[in-house]
Coordinates of C-alpha atoms and ligand atoms in Angstrom, one line a residue:
M1 CA -35.7 -6.7 -14.7
I2 CA -32.9 -9.0 -15.9
E3 CA -33.4 -10.6 -19.3
A4 CA -33.6 -14.3 -19.3
I5 CA -30.4 -15.9 -20.5
D6 CA -30.6 -18.7 -23.0
L7 CA -28.2 -21.2 -21.5
H8 CA -28.6 -23.5 -24.5
A9 CA -27.4 -20.8 -26.8
L10 CA -24.4 -20.1 -24.5
D11 CA -23.5 -23.8 -24.6
E12 CA -23.7 -23.8 -28.3
H13 CA -21.4 -20.8 -28.5
A14 CA -18.9 -22.5 -26.2
A15 CA -19.0 -25.6 -28.3
R16 CA -18.4 -23.7 -31.5
S17 CA -15.5 -21.9 -29.9
V18 CA -13.9 -25.2 -28.9
D19 CA -14.6 -26.8 -32.3
A20 CA -13.3 -24.0 -34.3
P21 CA -10.5 -22.2 -32.6
G22 CA -9.6 -20.5 -35.9
T23 CA -12.6 -18.2 -35.4
I24 CA -11.2 -16.7 -32.3
D25 CA -9.0 -13.6 -32.6
E26 CA -5.6 -15.3 -32.5
E27 CA -3.7 -12.1 -32.6
R28 CA -3.9 -11.9 -28.8
E29 CA -4.5 -14.6 -26.3
P30 CA -7.3 -13.9 -23.8
G31 CA -6.2 -12.9 -20.4
V32 CA -2.5 -12.7 -19.5
G33 CA -1.3 -15.3 -22.0
A34 CA 2.2 -16.6 -22.5
A35 CA 3.7 -13.4 -23.8
G36 CA 2.0 -11.5 -20.9
Q37 CA 3.4 -14.0 -18.4
R38 CA 6.9 -13.3 -19.7
R39 CA 6.3 -9.6 -19.4
L40 CA 5.2 -10.1 -15.8
L41 CA 8.4 -11.9 -15.0
T42 CA 10.5 -8.9 -16.1
S43 CA 8.4 -6.3 -14.3
R44 CA 8.9 -4.5 -11.1
V45 CA 5.9 -3.5 -8.9
L46 CA 6.1 -1.3 -5.9
I47 CA 3.7 -2.1 -3.1
L48 CA 3.5 0.9 -0.8
G49 CA 2.1 -0.1 2.6
C50 CA 1.9 -3.7 3.6
G51 CA -1.1 -3.8 5.9
A52 CA -4.4 -5.4 4.9
L53 CA -4.5 -4.2 1.3
G54 CA -0.7 -4.5 0.8
S55 CA -0.7 -8.0 2.1
A56 CA -3.3 -9.1 -0.4
H57 CA -1.5 -7.3 -3.2
A58 CA 1.8 -8.9 -2.4
E59 CA 0.4 -12.4 -2.3
S60 CA -1.6 -12.1 -5.6
L61 CA 1.3 -10.4 -7.5
A62 CA 3.8 -13.1 -6.2
R63 CA 1.6 -15.9 -7.2
A64 CA 0.9 -14.3 -10.6
G65 CA 4.7 -14.3 -11.2
V66 CA 5.6 -10.7 -11.2
G67 CA 9.4 -10.9 -11.2
K68 CA 10.3 -8.1 -8.9
L69 CA 8.4 -6.9 -5.9
R70 CA 9.5 -4.0 -3.7
I71 CA 7.5 -3.9 -0.5
V72 CA 7.6 -0.8 1.7
D73 CA 6.1 -0.5 5.1
R74 CA 6.9 1.6 8.2
D75 CA 5.3 -0.7 10.8
F76 CA 5.8 -4.0 12.6
V77 CA 3.4 -7.0 12.9
E78 CA 1.0 -7.1 15.9
A79 CA -1.5 -9.8 16.9
S80 CA -4.4 -7.4 16.2
N81 CA -3.4 -7.3 12.5
L82 CA -4.1 -10.9 11.9
Q83 CA -7.8 -10.6 11.4
R84 CA -7.3 -9.0 8.0
Q85 CA -3.6 -8.9 7.1
I86 CA -3.3 -12.2 5.3
M87 CA 0.5 -12.2 4.9
F88 CA 1.3 -12.5 8.6
T89 CA 1.2 -15.2 11.3
E90 CA 1.2 -15.3 15.1
R91 CA 4.9 -16.0 15.0
D92 CA 5.6 -12.7 13.1
A93 CA 3.6 -10.9 15.7
A94 CA 5.5 -12.6 18.6
E95 CA 8.8 -11.7 17.0
R96 CA 7.7 -8.2 16.2
L97 CA 9.0 -8.4 12.7
P98 CA 8.7 -5.4 10.5
K99 CA 5.8 -6.0 8.0
A100 CA 8.0 -5.5 4.9
V101 CA 10.5 -8.1 6.2
A102 CA 7.8 -10.6 7.3
A103 CA 6.0 -10.3 4.0
A104 CA 9.2 -10.7 2.0
D105 CA 10.0 -13.9 3.9
H106 CA 6.5 -15.4 3.2
I107 CA 6.6 -14.4 -0.4
R108 CA 10.0 -16.2 -0.9
A109 CA 8.2 -19.3 0.5
I110 CA 5.3 -18.8 -2.0
N111 CA 7.4 -18.2 -5.1
S112 CA 11.2 -18.6 -4.8
E113 CA 11.8 -17.5 -8.4
I114 CA 10.9 -13.9 -7.9
E115 CA 13.0 -11.1 -6.3
V116 CA 11.7 -9.4 -3.3
E117 CA 13.1 -6.2 -1.7
A118 CA 11.8 -5.2 1.7
E119 CA 12.2 -1.6 3.0
T120 CA 11.2 -0.7 6.5
V121 CA 10.8 3.1 6.1
D122 CA 8.2 5.8 6.4
V123 CA 7.4 7.0 2.9
N124 CA 8.0 10.7 2.8
H125 CA 9.2 13.5 0.5
S126 CA 12.8 12.5 0.9
N127 CA 12.4 8.9 -0.4
V128 CA 9.3 8.5 -2.4
E129 CA 10.9 9.4 -5.8
R130 CA 13.7 6.9 -5.2
L131 CA 11.1 4.2 -4.3
V132 CA 8.9 4.7 -7.4
K133 CA 11.4 5.7 -10.1
D134 CA 12.5 2.3 -11.5
C135 CA 9.1 0.6 -11.1
D136 CA 6.6 -0.3 -13.8
V137 CA 3.5 0.1 -11.7
V138 CA 2.9 1.4 -8.1
I139 CA 0.1 -0.1 -6.1
D140 CA -1.4 1.6 -3.1
G141 CA -1.7 -0.2 0.2
T142 CA -1.4 2.9 2.4
D143 CA -4.0 4.0 4.9
N144 CA -3.8 7.8 4.6
F145 CA -4.3 10.6 2.1
S146 CA -1.1 12.5 2.8
T147 CA 1.0 9.5 1.7
R148 CA -1.3 9.0 -1.4
Y149 CA -0.6 12.6 -2.4
L150 CA 3.1 11.9 -2.2
I151 CA 2.6 8.8 -4.4
N152 CA 0.5 10.8 -6.8
D153 CA 3.1 13.6 -7.1
A154 CA 6.0 11.2 -7.5
C155 CA 4.2 9.1 -10.1
V156 CA 2.9 12.0 -12.1
K157 CA 6.4 13.6 -12.1
H158 CA 8.1 10.4 -13.2
D159 CA 5.2 9.3 -15.5
I160 CA 4.5 6.0 -13.7
N161 CA 1.1 4.4 -13.5
W162 CA -0.3 3.9 -10.1
I163 CA -3.4 2.3 -8.6
Y164 CA -5.2 4.0 -5.7
G165 CA -7.1 1.8 -3.3
A166 CA -8.7 2.2 0.1
A167 CA -11.0 0.3 2.4
V168 CA -12.7 1.1 5.7
G169 CA -15.6 -0.8 7.4
S170 CA -17.3 -2.6 4.5
Y171 CA -16.7 0.1 2.0
G172 CA -13.9 0.3 -0.6
V173 CA -12.8 2.5 -3.5
T174 CA -10.2 2.3 -6.2
M175 CA -9.0 4.2 -9.3
T176 CA -6.2 3.7 -11.7
V177 CA -4.1 6.7 -12.5
R178 CA -2.2 7.0 -15.8
P179 CA -0.5 10.3 -15.6
H180 CA -1.7 12.9 -18.2
L181 CA -4.1 10.3 -19.8
T182 CA -6.5 9.9 -16.9
P183 CA -7.4 12.1 -14.0
C184 CA -4.8 12.0 -11.1
L185 CA -5.7 11.8 -7.5
R186 CA -5.5 15.6 -7.2
C187 CA -7.9 16.0 -10.1
M188 CA -10.4 13.9 -8.2
F189 CA -9.8 15.1 -4.7
E190 CA -8.3 18.5 -4.5
A191 CA -7.8 18.2 -0.7
P192 CA -7.9 15.2 1.6
P193 CA -11.4 14.6 3.0
P194 CA -11.8 16.4 6.4
A195 CA -10.9 14.0 9.2
A196 CA -14.2 14.1 10.9
S197 CA -16.4 13.6 7.8
A198 CA -15.4 10.1 6.8
P199 CA -15.2 7.0 9.0
T200 CA -11.6 6.0 9.6
C201 CA -10.1 2.8 10.8
D202 CA -10.2 4.4 14.3
T203 CA -13.9 4.4 14.4
A204 CA -15.0 1.8 11.9
G205 CA -12.4 -1.1 11.6
V206 CA -12.4 -3.0 8.4
I207 CA -13.6 -6.4 7.3
M208 CA -11.5 -8.8 5.3
P209 CA -14.0 -9.3 2.4
I210 CA -13.8 -5.6 1.3
I211 CA -10.0 -5.9 1.4
S212 CA -10.2 -8.9 -0.9
I213 CA -12.5 -7.1 -3.4
V214 CA -10.5 -3.8 -3.6
S215 CA -7.2 -5.7 -3.8
A216 CA -8.6 -8.0 -6.5
V217 CA -9.5 -5.0 -8.7
Q218 CA -6.2 -3.2 -8.0
V219 CA -4.1 -6.3 -8.8
S220 CA -6.2 -7.0 -12.0
E221 CA -5.5 -3.5 -13.1
A222 CA -1.8 -3.9 -12.4
L223 CA -1.7 -7.1 -14.5
K224 CA -3.5 -5.3 -17.4
L225 CA -1.0 -2.4 -17.3
L226 CA 2.0 -4.8 -17.1
T227 CA 0.8 -6.8 -20.0
E228 CA -0.1 -3.7 -22.0
Q229 CA -3.8 -4.4 -22.2
T230 CA -4.9 -0.8 -21.3
E231 CA -8.1 -1.2 -23.3
K232 CA -9.3 -3.6 -20.5
L233 CA -8.8 -1.1 -17.7
H234 CA -12.1 -0.2 -15.9
G235 CA -11.6 3.5 -16.4
S236 CA -13.6 4.6 -13.4
L237 CA -13.7 5.5 -9.8
M238 CA -15.0 2.2 -8.6
Q239 CA -16.8 1.9 -5.2
F240 CA -18.1 -1.1 -3.4
D241 CA -20.0 -1.7 -0.1
V242 CA -20.2 -5.4 0.7
W243 CA -22.6 -4.8 3.6
R244 CA -25.0 -2.5 1.7
N245 CA -24.6 -4.6 -1.5
E246 CA -23.6 -1.6 -3.6
W247 CA -21.3 -1.6 -6.5
R248 CA -20.7 1.6 -8.5
K249 CA -18.6 2.9 -11.3
I250 CA -18.2 6.7 -11.5
N251 CA -16.9 8.2 -14.7
P252 CA -14.0 10.4 -13.7
G253 CA -14.0 12.3 -17.0
P254 CA -10.8 13.8 -18.4
P255 CA -7.9 15.2 -16.4
A256 CA -8.8 18.5 -14.7
P257 CA -7.3 21.4 -16.9
E258 CA -6.4 23.3 -13.7
C259 CA -5.0 20.4 -11.7
P260 CA -1.9 21.7 -9.8
T261 CA -0.2 18.3 -10.1
C262 CA -0.8 16.8 -13.6
A263 CA -1.7 20.0 -15.5
L264 CA 0.5 22.6 -13.9
G265 CA 3.3 20.3 -12.8
R266 CA 3.5 21.5 -9.2
F267 CA 4.5 18.8 -6.8
E268 CA 4.0 20.4 -3.4
S269 CA 4.1 17.2 -1.4
L270 CA 7.6 16.4 -2.7
E271 CA 9.0 19.6 -1.2
A272 CA 10.4 19.4 2.4
T273 CA 8.2 20.8 5.1
N274 CA 8.7 20.9 8.8
G275 CA 5.4 19.4 9.6
D276 CA 5.8 15.8 8.7
F277 CA 8.1 14.4 11.4
A278 CA 5.3 13.3 13.7
A279 CA 2.1 11.5 12.8
V280 CA -0.8 10.0 14.8
L281 CA -1.3 6.4 13.5
C282 CA -4.8 5.5 12.5
G283 CA -6.6 3.2 15.1
R284 CA -3.5 2.4 17.1
N285 CA -3.3 4.8 20.1
A286 CA 0.2 5.4 18.8
V287 CA 2.3 8.2 17.4
Q288 CA 5.2 8.0 15.0
I289 CA 8.1 10.3 15.5
S290 CA 10.8 10.5 12.7
P291 CA 14.2 12.1 13.1
E292 CA 14.7 15.4 11.2
H293 CA 17.9 14.1 9.6
S294 CA 18.4 10.6 8.4
T295 CA 20.7 8.5 10.6
R296 CA 21.4 4.9 11.3
L297 CA 21.3 3.6 14.8
N298 CA 23.3 0.8 16.4
L299 CA 20.3 -1.1 17.9
Q300 CA 22.4 -3.2 20.2
E301 CA 23.9 -0.2 21.8
L302 CA 20.6 1.5 22.2
A303 CA 19.1 -1.7 23.8
D304 CA 21.9 -1.8 26.3
K305 CA 21.4 1.8 27.2
L306 CA 17.6 1.4 27.7
R307 CA 17.9 -1.7 29.7
A308 CA 18.5 0.2 32.9
M309 CA 15.2 2.1 32.5
G310 CA 12.7 -0.6 31.5
E311 CA 11.9 -3.8 29.7
V312 CA 13.8 -4.2 26.4
K313 CA 13.6 -6.6 23.5
V314 CA 15.8 -6.4 20.4
N315 CA 15.9 -8.1 17.0
D316 CA 17.8 -7.4 13.8
Y317 CA 15.4 -4.7 12.8
L318 CA 14.1 -2.9 15.9
V319 CA 14.3 -2.3 19.6
R320 CA 11.1 -2.5 21.7
F321 CA 11.2 -0.7 25.0
R322 CA 8.4 -0.7 27.6
T323 CA 8.3 2.0 30.2
G324 CA 5.2 2.7 32.4
D325 CA 2.1 2.8 30.2
F326 CA 4.1 3.4 27.0
E327 CA 5.9 1.2 24.6
L328 CA 8.5 2.6 22.2
T329 CA 9.5 0.7 19.1
I330 CA 12.6 2.1 17.6
F331 CA 13.8 1.2 14.0
Q332 CA 17.3 1.3 12.6
D333 CA 16.6 4.7 10.9
A334 CA 15.9 6.2 14.4
R335 CA 12.2 6.4 13.7
S336 CA 10.0 5.4 16.6
I337 CA 6.4 4.3 17.0
I338 CA 5.2 5.2 20.5
R339 CA 2.2 3.4 21.8
G340 CA 0.0 4.4 24.7
T341 CA -0.8 7.9 23.5
D342 CA -2.3 9.7 20.5
E343 CA -0.9 13.0 21.6
I344 CA 2.1 14.1 19.5
K345 CA 3.4 16.3 22.4
I346 CA 3.7 13.4 24.8
A347 CA 5.2 11.2 22.1
R348 CA 7.8 13.8 21.3
S349 CA 8.9 14.2 24.9
L350 CA 9.2 10.4 25.3
Y351 CA 11.3 10.3 22.1
A352 CA 13.5 13.1 23.3
K353 CA 14.0 11.5 26.7
F354 CA 14.9 8.0 25.6
I355 CA 16.2 8.3 22.0
G356 CA 17.5 11.8 21.7
N357 CA 16.6 14.7 19.5
Ligands
LIG1 ZN1 -4.4 15.9 -11.9

C-alpha cells in the first residue's frame, strides 16, 4: 500500500525553498543548469541508427542544444515508417531521402545553431571506430544485436560511454555502458538472443509510446553524462512494458571478470569477416548487399545504364530501380537494399546482375 502523502507539508517545503534559496545546495544547480548547457553546446553525440528510436533521440538532443550531432543510418525513408519515426514526413518518403539526410534537414530547421553531420552508411567493422572516436557519447538507435556488439567493442576500445536501447511491440529496454566502470553489453549478453526466442519487428511491430519512453531515458542519461552528473545515472538494466504496465530496474552488478570485451580486451566484431556483406532487414521483406571493397558510384551513369531494363528514379543520394517484383535501391557507396525477397541468395544474384560484383 502506498503511504498517504501530506500535500500540505509538501506545499510548505516548496514555500520554504522559494523563500530561502540560501538553504538549497548552491554548489550545483539542479538539472542541466547554465554550466551544463554550455557543456552541451560543445559536445558531440553520435546517433547510430535513425529509425524510430534514433529519430526521437535526434529531436530531443537537438532541442536540448547539444552542439554537434552525427547521425548515421543505412536506410531511406518509406511511408510505412511514419507511424513511429517522428523525424520524417510524407515528402521525405515520396523523395526517398536517406534517413540521415532527411533527419539532418529537419534538425537544421529545429535548431539552426547546432552542427549536424549526416552519414548514409552501413555501420560495420571498417567504419565504426572512425564514427565513434571523436564523440563524447554514443546513443543506440539500431535494431539489431550484431551492430550493438560493434558499438560495444568500439566504445570499450576507445573508452567512450554509450547507451543501449531497444524496443519491440510494447516492450523496451535500456542500459548505460561506461567502459570498465559498469558492465558492458557483452558482460550482460554473452551472445545475441536466438532469433526465434524473442519477438522481432518482423512479428511484433512496435508502438510509438514505448519508443518515447526508451528514448526519454536514453537521452536523459546522455544529458547526465555530458553534464558530468554521473551520480544521477540510473545504474540498471531498465525494462518497460507499456501494455502490461510493468516497469523494472535490474541491478547489473559489476563488470564480468571474464568478459572477453571489457576484461580481456578482445574486440572480435572489429575484425574483418567474410560473413557481413549481406543482411536480411528486419520486417522489410528486404536484403541489404554491401560491396566487399569500398567504392564510390556515379549514380547518374548507373541510372542511365539501368533505364533500359526497368523503371528508374534517381536523386543526389541513391538510385531506385524497379524490375519485376523487385525494387533495388542503390546508394553512392554501392550498397544496395533489395526489396521483394528475404532470401540472401536471390538478392545476391540481383545485385550481381544489375550492379556488378
Ligand atoms: Zn564487458
